[in-house]
PDB file of C-alpha atoms and ligand atoms in Angstrom:
ATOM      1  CA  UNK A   1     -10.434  30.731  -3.449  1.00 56.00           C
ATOM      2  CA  UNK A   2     -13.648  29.953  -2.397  1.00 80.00           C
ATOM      3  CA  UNK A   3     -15.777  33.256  -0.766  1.00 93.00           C
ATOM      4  CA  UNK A   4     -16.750  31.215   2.411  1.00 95.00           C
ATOM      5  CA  UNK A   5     -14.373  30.115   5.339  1.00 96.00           C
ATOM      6  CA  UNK A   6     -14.597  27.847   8.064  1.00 97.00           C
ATOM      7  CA  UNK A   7     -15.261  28.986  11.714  1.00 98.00           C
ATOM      8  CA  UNK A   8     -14.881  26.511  14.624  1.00 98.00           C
ATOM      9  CA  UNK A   9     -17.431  27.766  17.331  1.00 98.00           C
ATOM     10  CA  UNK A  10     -15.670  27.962  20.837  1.00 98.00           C
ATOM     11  CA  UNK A  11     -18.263  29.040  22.937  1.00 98.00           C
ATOM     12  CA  UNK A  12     -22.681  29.401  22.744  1.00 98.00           C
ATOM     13  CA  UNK A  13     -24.216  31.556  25.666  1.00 98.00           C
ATOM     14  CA  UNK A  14     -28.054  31.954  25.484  1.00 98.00           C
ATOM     15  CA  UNK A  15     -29.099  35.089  27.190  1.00 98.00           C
ATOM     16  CA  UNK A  16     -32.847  34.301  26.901  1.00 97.00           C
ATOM     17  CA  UNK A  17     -35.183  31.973  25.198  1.00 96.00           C
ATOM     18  CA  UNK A  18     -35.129  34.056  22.057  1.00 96.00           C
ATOM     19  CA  UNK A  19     -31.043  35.479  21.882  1.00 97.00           C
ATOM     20  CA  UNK A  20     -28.175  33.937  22.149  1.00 98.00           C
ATOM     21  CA  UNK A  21     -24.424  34.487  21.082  1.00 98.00           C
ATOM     22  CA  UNK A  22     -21.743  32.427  20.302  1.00 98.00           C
ATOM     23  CA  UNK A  23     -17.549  32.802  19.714  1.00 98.00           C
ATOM     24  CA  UNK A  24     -15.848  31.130  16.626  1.00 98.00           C
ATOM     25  CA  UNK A  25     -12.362  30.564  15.260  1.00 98.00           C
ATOM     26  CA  UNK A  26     -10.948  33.875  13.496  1.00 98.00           C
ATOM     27  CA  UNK A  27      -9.284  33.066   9.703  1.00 96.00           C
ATOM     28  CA  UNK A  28      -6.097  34.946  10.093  1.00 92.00           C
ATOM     29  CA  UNK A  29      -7.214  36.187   6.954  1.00 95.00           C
ATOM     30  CA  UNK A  30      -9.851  37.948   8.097  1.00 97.00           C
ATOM     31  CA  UNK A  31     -10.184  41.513   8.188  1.00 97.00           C
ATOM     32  CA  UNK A  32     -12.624  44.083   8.712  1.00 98.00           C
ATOM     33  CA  UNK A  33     -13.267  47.827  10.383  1.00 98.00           C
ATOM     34  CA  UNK A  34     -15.700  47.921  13.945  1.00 98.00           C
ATOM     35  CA  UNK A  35     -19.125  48.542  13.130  1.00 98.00           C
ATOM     36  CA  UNK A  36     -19.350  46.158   9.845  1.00 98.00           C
ATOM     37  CA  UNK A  37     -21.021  42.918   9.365  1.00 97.00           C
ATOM     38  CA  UNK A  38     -20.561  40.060   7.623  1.00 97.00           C
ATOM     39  CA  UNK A  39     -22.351  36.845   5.917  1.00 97.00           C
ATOM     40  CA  UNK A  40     -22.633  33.670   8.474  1.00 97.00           C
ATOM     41  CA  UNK A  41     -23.902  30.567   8.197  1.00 97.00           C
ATOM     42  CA  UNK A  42     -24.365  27.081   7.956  1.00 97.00           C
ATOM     43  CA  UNK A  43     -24.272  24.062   5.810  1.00 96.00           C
ATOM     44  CA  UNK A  44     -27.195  22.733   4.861  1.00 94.00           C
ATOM     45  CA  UNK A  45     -28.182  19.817   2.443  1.00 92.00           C
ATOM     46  CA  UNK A  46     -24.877  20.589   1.211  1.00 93.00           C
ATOM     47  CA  UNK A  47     -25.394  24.394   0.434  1.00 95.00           C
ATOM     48  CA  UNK A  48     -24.482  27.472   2.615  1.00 96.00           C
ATOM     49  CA  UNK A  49     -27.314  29.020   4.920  1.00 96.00           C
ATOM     50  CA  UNK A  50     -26.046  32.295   5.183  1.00 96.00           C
ATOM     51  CA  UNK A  51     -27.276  35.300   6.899  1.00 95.00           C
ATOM     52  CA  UNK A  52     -25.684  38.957   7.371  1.00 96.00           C
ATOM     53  CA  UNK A  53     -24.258  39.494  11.337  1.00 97.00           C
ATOM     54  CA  UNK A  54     -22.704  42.230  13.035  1.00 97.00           C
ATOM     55  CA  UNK A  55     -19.490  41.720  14.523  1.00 98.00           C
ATOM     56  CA  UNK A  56     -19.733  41.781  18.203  1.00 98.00           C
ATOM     57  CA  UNK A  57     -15.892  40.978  18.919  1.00 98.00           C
ATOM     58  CA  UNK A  58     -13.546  44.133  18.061  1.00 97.00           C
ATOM     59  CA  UNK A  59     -11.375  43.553  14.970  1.00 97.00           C
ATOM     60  CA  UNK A  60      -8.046  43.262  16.982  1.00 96.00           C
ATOM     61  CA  UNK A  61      -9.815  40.512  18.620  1.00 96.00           C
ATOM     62  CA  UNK A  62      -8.575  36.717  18.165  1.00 97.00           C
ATOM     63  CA  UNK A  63     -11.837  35.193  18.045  1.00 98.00           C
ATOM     64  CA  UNK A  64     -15.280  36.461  16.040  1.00 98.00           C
ATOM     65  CA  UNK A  65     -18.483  36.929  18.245  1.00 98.00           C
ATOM     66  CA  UNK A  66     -21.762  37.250  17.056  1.00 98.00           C
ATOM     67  CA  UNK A  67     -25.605  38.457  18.759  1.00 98.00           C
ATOM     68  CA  UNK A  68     -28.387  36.137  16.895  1.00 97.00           C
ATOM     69  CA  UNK A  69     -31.966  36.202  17.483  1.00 96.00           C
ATOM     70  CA  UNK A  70     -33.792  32.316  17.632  1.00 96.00           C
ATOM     71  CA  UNK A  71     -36.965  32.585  15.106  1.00 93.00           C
ATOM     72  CA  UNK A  72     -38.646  29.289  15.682  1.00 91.00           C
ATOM     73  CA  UNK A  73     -39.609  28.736  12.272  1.00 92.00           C
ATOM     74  CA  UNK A  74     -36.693  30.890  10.647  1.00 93.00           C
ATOM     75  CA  UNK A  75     -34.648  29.223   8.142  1.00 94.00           C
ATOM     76  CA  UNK A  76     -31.131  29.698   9.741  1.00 95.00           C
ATOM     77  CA  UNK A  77     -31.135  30.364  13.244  1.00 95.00           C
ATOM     78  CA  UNK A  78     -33.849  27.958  13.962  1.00 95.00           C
ATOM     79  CA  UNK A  79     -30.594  25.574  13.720  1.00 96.00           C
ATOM     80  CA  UNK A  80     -28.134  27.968  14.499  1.00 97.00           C
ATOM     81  CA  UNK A  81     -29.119  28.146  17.809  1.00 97.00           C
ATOM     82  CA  UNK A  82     -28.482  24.590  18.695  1.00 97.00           C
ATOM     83  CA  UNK A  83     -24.525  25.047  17.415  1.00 98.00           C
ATOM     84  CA  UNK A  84     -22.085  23.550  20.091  1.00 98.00           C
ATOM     85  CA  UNK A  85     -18.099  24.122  20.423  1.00 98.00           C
ATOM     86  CA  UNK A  86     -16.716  22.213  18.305  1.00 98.00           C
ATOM     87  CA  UNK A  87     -19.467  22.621  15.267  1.00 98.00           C
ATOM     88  CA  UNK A  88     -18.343  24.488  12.202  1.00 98.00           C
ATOM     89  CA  UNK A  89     -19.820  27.735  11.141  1.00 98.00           C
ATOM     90  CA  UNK A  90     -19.422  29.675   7.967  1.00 98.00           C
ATOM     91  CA  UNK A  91     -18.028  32.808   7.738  1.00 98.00           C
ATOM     92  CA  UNK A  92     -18.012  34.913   4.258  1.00 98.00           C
ATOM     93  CA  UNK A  93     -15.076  36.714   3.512  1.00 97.00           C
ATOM     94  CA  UNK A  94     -15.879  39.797   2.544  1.00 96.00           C
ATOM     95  CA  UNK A  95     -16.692  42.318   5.727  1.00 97.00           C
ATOM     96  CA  UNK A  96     -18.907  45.210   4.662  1.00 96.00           C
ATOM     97  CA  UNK A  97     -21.438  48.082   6.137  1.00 97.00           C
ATOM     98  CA  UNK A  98     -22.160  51.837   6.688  1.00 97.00           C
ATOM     99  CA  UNK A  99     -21.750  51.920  10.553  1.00 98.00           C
ATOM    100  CA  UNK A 100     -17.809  53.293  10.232  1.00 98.00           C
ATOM    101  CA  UNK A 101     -16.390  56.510  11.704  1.00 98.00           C
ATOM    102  CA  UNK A 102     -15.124  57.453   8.875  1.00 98.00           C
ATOM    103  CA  UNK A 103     -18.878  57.558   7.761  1.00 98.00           C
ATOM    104  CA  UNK A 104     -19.133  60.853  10.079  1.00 98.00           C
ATOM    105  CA  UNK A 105     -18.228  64.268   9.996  1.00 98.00           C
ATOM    106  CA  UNK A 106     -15.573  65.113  12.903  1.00 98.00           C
ATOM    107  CA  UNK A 107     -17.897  65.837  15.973  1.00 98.00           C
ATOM    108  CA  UNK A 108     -17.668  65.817  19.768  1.00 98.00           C
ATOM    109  CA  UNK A 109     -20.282  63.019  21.099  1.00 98.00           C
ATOM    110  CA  UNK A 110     -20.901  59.761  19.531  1.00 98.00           C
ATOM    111  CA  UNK A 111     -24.198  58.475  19.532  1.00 98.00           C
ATOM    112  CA  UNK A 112     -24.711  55.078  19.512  1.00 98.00           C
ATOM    113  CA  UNK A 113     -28.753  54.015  19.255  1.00 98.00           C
ATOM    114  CA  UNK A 114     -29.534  50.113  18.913  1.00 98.00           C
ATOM    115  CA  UNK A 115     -32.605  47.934  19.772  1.00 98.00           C
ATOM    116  CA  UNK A 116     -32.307  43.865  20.337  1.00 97.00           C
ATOM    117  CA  UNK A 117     -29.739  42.808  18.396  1.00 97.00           C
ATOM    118  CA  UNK A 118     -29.121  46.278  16.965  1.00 97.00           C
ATOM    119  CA  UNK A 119     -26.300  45.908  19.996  1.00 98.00           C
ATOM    120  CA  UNK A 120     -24.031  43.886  18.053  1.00 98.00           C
ATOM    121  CA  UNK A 121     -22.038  46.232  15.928  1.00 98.00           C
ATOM    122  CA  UNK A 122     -21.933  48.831  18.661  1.00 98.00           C
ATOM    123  CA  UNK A 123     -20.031  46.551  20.594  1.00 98.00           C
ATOM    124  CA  UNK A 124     -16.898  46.528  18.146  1.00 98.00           C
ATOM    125  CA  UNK A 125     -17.587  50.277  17.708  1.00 98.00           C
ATOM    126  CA  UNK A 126     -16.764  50.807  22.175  1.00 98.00           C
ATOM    127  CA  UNK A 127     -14.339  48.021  22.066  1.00 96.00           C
ATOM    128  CA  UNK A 128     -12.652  50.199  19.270  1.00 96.00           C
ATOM    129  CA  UNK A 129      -9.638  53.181  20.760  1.00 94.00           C
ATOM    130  CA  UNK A 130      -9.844  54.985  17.906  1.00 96.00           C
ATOM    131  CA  UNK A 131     -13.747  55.656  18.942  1.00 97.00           C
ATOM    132  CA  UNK A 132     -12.599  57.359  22.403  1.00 96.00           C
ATOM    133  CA  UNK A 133      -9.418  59.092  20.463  1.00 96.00           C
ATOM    134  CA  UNK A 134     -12.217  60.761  17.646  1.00 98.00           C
ATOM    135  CA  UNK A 135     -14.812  61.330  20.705  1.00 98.00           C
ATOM    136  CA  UNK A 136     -15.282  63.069  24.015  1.00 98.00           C
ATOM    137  CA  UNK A 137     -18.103  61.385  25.041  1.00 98.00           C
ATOM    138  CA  UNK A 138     -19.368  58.025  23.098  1.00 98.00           C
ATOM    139  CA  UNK A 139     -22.773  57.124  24.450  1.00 98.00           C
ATOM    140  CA  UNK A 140     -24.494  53.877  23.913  1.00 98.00           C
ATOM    141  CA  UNK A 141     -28.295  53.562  24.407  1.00 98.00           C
ATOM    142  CA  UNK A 142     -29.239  50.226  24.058  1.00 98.00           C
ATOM    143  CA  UNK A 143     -33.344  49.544  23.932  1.00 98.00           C
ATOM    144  CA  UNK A 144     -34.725  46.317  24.830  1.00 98.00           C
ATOM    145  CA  UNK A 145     -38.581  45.437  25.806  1.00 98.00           C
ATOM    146  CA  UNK A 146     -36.902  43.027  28.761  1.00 98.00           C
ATOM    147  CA  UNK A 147     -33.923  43.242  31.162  1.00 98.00           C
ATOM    148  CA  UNK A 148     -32.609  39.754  30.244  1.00 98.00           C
ATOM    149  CA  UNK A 149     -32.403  40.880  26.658  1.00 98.00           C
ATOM    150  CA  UNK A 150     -30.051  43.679  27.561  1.00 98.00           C
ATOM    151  CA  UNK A 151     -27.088  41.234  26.691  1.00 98.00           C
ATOM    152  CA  UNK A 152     -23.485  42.287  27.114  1.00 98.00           C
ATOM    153  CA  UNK A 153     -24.406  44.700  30.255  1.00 97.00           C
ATOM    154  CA  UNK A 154     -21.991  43.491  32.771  1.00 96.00           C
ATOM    155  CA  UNK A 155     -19.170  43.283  29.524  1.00 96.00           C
ATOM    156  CA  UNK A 156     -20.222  47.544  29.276  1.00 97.00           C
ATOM    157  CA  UNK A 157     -20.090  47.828  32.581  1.00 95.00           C
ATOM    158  CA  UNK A 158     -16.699  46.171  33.370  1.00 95.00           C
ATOM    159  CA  UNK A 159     -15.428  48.353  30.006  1.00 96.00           C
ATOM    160  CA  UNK A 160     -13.608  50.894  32.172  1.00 94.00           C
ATOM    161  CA  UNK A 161     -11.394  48.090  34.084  1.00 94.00           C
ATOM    162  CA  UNK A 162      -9.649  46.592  30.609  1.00 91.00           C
ATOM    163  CA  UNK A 163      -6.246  46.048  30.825  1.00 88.00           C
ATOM    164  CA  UNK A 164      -5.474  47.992  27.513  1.00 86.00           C
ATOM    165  CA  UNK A 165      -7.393  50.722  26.912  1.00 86.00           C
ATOM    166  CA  UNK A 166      -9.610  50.688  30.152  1.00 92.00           C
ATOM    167  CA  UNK A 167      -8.089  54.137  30.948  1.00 92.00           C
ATOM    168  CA  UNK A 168      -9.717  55.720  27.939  1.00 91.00           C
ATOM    169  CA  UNK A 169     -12.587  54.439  28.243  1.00 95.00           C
ATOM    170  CA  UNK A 170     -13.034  55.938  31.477  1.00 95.00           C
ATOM    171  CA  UNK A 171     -15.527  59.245  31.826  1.00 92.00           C
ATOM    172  CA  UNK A 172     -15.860  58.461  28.361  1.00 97.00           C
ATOM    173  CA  UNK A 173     -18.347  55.964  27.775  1.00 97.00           C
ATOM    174  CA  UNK A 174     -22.109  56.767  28.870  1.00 97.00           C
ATOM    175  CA  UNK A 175     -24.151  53.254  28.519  1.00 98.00           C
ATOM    176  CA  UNK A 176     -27.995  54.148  28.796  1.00 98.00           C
ATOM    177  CA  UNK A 177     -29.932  50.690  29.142  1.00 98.00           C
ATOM    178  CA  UNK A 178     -33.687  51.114  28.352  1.00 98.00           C
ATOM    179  CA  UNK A 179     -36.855  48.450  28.349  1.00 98.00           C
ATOM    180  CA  UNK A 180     -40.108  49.197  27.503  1.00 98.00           C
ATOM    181  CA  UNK A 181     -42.599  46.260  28.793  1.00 98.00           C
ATOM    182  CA  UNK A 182     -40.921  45.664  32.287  1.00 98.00           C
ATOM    183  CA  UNK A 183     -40.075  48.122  35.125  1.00 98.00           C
ATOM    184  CA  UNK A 184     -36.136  49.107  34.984  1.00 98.00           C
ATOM    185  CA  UNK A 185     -34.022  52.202  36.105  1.00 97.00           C
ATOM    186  CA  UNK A 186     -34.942  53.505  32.251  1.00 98.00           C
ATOM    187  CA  UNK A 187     -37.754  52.990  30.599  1.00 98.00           C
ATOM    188  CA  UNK A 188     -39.454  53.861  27.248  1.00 98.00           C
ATOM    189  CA  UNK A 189     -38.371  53.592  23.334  1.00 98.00           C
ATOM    190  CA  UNK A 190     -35.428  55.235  22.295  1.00 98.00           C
ATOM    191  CA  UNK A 191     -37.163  57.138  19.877  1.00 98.00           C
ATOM    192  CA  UNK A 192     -39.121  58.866  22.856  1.00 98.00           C
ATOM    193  CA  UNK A 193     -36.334  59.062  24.827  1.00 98.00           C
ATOM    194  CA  UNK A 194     -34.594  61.550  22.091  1.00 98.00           C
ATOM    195  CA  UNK A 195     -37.619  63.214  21.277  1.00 97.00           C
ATOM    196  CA  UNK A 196     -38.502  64.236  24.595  1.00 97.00           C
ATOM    197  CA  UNK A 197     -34.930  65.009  25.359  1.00 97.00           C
ATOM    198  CA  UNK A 198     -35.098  62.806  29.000  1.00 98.00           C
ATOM    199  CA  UNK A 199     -32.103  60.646  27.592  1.00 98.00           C
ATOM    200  CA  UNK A 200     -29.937  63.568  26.958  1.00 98.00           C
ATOM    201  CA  UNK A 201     -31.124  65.141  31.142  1.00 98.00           C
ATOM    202  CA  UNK A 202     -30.569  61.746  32.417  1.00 98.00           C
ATOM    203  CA  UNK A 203     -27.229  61.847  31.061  1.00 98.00           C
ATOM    204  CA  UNK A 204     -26.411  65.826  31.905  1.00 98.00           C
ATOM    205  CA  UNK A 205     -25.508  65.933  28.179  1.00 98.00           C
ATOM    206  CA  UNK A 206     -27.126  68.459  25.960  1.00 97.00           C
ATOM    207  CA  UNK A 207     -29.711  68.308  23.735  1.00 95.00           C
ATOM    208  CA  UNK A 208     -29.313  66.788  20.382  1.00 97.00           C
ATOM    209  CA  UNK A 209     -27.206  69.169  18.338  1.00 97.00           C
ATOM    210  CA  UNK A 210     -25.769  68.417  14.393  1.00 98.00           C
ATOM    211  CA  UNK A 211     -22.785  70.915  15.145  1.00 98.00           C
ATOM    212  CA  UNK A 212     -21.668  68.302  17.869  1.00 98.00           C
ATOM    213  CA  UNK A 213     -23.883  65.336  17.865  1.00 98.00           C
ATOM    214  CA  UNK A 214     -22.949  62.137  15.528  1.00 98.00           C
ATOM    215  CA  UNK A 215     -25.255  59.226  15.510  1.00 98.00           C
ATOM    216  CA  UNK A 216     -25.179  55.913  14.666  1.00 98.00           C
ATOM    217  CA  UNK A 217     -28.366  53.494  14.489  1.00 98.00           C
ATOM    218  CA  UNK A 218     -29.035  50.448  14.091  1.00 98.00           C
ATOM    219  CA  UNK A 219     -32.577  48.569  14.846  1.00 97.00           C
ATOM    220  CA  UNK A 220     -35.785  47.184  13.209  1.00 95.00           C
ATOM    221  CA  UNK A 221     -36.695  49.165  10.233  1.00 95.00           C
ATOM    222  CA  UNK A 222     -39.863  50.979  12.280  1.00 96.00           C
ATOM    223  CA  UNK A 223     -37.253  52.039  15.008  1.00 97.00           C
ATOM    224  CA  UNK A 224     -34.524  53.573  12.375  1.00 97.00           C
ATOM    225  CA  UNK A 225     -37.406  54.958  10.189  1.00 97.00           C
ATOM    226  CA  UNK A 226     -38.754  56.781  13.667  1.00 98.00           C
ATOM    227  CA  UNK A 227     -35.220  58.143  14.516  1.00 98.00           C
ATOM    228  CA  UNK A 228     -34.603  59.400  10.690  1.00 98.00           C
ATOM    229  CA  UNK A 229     -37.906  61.787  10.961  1.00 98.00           C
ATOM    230  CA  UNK A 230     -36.375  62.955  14.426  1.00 98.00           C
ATOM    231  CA  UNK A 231     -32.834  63.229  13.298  1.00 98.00           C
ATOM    232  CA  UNK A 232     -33.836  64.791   9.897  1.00 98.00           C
ATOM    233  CA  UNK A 233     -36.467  66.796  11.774  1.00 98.00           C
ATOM    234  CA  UNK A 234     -33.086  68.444  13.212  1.00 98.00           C
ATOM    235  CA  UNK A 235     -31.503  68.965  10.069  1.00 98.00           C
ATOM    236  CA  UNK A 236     -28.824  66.397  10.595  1.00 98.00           C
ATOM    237  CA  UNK A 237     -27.939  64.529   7.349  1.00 98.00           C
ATOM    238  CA  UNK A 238     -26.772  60.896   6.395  1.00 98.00           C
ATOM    239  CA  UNK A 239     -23.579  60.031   5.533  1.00 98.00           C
ATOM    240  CA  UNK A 240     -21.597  57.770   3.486  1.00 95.00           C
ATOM    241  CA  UNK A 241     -18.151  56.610   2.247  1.00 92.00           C
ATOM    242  CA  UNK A 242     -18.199  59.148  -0.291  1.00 95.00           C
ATOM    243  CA  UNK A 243     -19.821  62.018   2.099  1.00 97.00           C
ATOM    244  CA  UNK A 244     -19.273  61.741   5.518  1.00 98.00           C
ATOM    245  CA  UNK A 245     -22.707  63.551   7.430  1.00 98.00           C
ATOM    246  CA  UNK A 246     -24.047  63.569  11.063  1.00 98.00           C
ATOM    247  CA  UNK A 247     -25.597  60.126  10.832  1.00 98.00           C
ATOM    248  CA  UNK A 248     -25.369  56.237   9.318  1.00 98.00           C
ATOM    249  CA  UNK A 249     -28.115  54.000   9.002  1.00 97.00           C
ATOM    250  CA  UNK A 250     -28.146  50.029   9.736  1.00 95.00           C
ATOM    251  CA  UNK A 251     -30.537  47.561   9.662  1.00 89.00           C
ATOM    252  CA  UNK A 252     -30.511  45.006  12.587  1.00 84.00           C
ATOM    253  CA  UNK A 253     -30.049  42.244   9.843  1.00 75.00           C
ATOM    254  CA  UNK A 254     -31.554  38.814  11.245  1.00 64.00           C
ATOM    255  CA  UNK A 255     -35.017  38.323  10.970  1.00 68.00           C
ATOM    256  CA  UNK A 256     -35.324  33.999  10.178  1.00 63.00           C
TER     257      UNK A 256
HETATM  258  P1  A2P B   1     -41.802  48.229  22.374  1.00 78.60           P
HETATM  259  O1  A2P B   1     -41.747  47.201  23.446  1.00 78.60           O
HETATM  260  O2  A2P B   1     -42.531  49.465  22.787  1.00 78.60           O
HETATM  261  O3  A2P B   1     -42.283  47.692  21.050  1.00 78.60           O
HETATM  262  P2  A2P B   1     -38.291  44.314  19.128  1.00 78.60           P
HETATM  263  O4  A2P B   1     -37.893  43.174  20.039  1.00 78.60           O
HETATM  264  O5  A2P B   1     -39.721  44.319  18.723  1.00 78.60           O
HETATM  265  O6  A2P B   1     -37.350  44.519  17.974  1.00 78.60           O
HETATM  266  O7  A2P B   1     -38.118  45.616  20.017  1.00 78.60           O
HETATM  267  C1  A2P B   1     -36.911  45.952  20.624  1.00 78.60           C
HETATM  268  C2  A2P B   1     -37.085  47.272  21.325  1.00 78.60           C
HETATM  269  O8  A2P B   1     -37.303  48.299  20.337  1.00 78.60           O
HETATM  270  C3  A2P B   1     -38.310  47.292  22.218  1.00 78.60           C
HETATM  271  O9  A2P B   1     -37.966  47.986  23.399  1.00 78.60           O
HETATM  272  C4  A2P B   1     -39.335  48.042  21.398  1.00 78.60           C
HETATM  273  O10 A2P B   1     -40.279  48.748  22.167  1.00 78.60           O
HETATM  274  C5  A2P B   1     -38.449  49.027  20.690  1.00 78.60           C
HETATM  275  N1  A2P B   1     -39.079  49.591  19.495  1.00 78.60           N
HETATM  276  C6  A2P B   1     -39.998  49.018  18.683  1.00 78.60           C
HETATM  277  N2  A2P B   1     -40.373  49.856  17.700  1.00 78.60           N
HETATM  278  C7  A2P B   1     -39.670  50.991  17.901  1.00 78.60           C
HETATM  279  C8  A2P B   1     -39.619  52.253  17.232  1.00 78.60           C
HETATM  280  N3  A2P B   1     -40.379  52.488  16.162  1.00 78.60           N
HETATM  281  N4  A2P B   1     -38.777  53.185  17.707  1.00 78.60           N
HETATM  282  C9  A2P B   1     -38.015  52.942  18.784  1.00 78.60           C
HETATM  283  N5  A2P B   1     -38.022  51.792  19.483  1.00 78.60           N
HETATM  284  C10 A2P B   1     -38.843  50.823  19.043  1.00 78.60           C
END
């Protein structure tokens, strides 16, 4: 069996000139937790382009949705972001990644810290019950440097009003929206935002705490390096399948 399937794309919607996301065709076969990632790609010159994505779409979800960035000159999504319904994707079977719950010590508040396209597997993660069941309070802070990159913020917003688990998600979910080069209701980098403690008054949450506080990241590798120091800096610790801790650690994969 070969380690690649075939995705039919059902729907593109660019958000700006530089993001856009698509829906494709789920293999019944299929399977993965919220918060992991996969390989995706297309065929080129006969050979698979592949690239690792995020889920966006939860994984009781019919259809697989994915956040891409358009790179100009990069290799896959210079194409990829041309795809139309109908076009063929490729999807790689095997689902993997470190952004699970079971990744986490038990805790009270869920952190969840992205930049750009460090969105997409956060969106699984609050599309997921089991994240409001675990969770008192599961906050997502999503950083941008413009509004129209702040994609999926009417989806958040309307979170509370689905027709199956709406109810828990209300009182629940905090969504913090931040941009840095344009003037919005919240400015400035996440990383500042933590460090100076204004996202946690904003909120009327607490500061930062490892007894109570789990955190998940996922962003450039300047932005997670930043938030390590801070995390570490408060003695909270990285965990893993094999030791769950107060925080995981992803990379906002595509960069070409
Ligand atoms: P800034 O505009 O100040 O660079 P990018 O599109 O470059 O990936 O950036 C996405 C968002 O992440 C931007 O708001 C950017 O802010 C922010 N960002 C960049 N570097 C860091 C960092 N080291 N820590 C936190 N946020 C960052």
């Amino acid at each position: 069996m070969s380690n690649l399937m075939k995705a039919t794309v059902t729907s593109v919607h660019h958000w700006t000139d530089t993001l856009f996301s698509f829906t494709a065709t789920r293999d019944p076969s299929f399977r993965f937790l919220n918060g992991q990632f996969a390989m995706i790609g297309l065929e080129l010159n006969g050979k698979p382009l592949l690239r690792a994505y995020s889920m966006v779409s939860a994984n009781y979800e019919e259809q697989l949705e994915f956040l891409s960035i358009k790179v100009p000159d990069g290799a896959l999504t210079s194409r990829l972001k041309d795809i139309q319904p109908g076009d063929t994707v490729l999807v790689g079977r095997k689902a993997t990644g470190t952004l699970l719950q079971d990744n986490l010590l038990p805790g009270k508040r869920l952190y969840l810290l992205g930049t750009g396209t460090g969105l997409a597997p956060f969106m699984s993660i609050i599309k997921d019950p089991e994240a409001y069941e675990r969770f008192e309070k599961v906050v997502l802070v999503h950083g941008c440097r413009e509004v129209a990159e702040l994609a999926y913020k009417d989806v958040i917003a309307d979170l509370p009003n689905n027709e199956f688990f709406g109810e828990m998600v209300q009182g629940k979910l905090l969504y913090y929206p931040t941009v840095t080069r344009e003037a919005f209701r919240n400015t400035g980098r996440i990383s500042t935002l933590v460090e100076t403690g204004k996202l946690f008054s904003d909120l009327g949450l607490p500061p930062l705490d490892k007894e109570h506080d789990r955190v998940m990241l996922c962003g450039s590798p300047a932005m997670l390096a930043d938030l390590r120091v801070i995390l570490e800096g408060k003695g909270f610790v990285e965990g893993s399948q094999s030791e769950p801790g107060h925080y995981v650690v992803e990379k906002a994969f595509v960069e070409q």
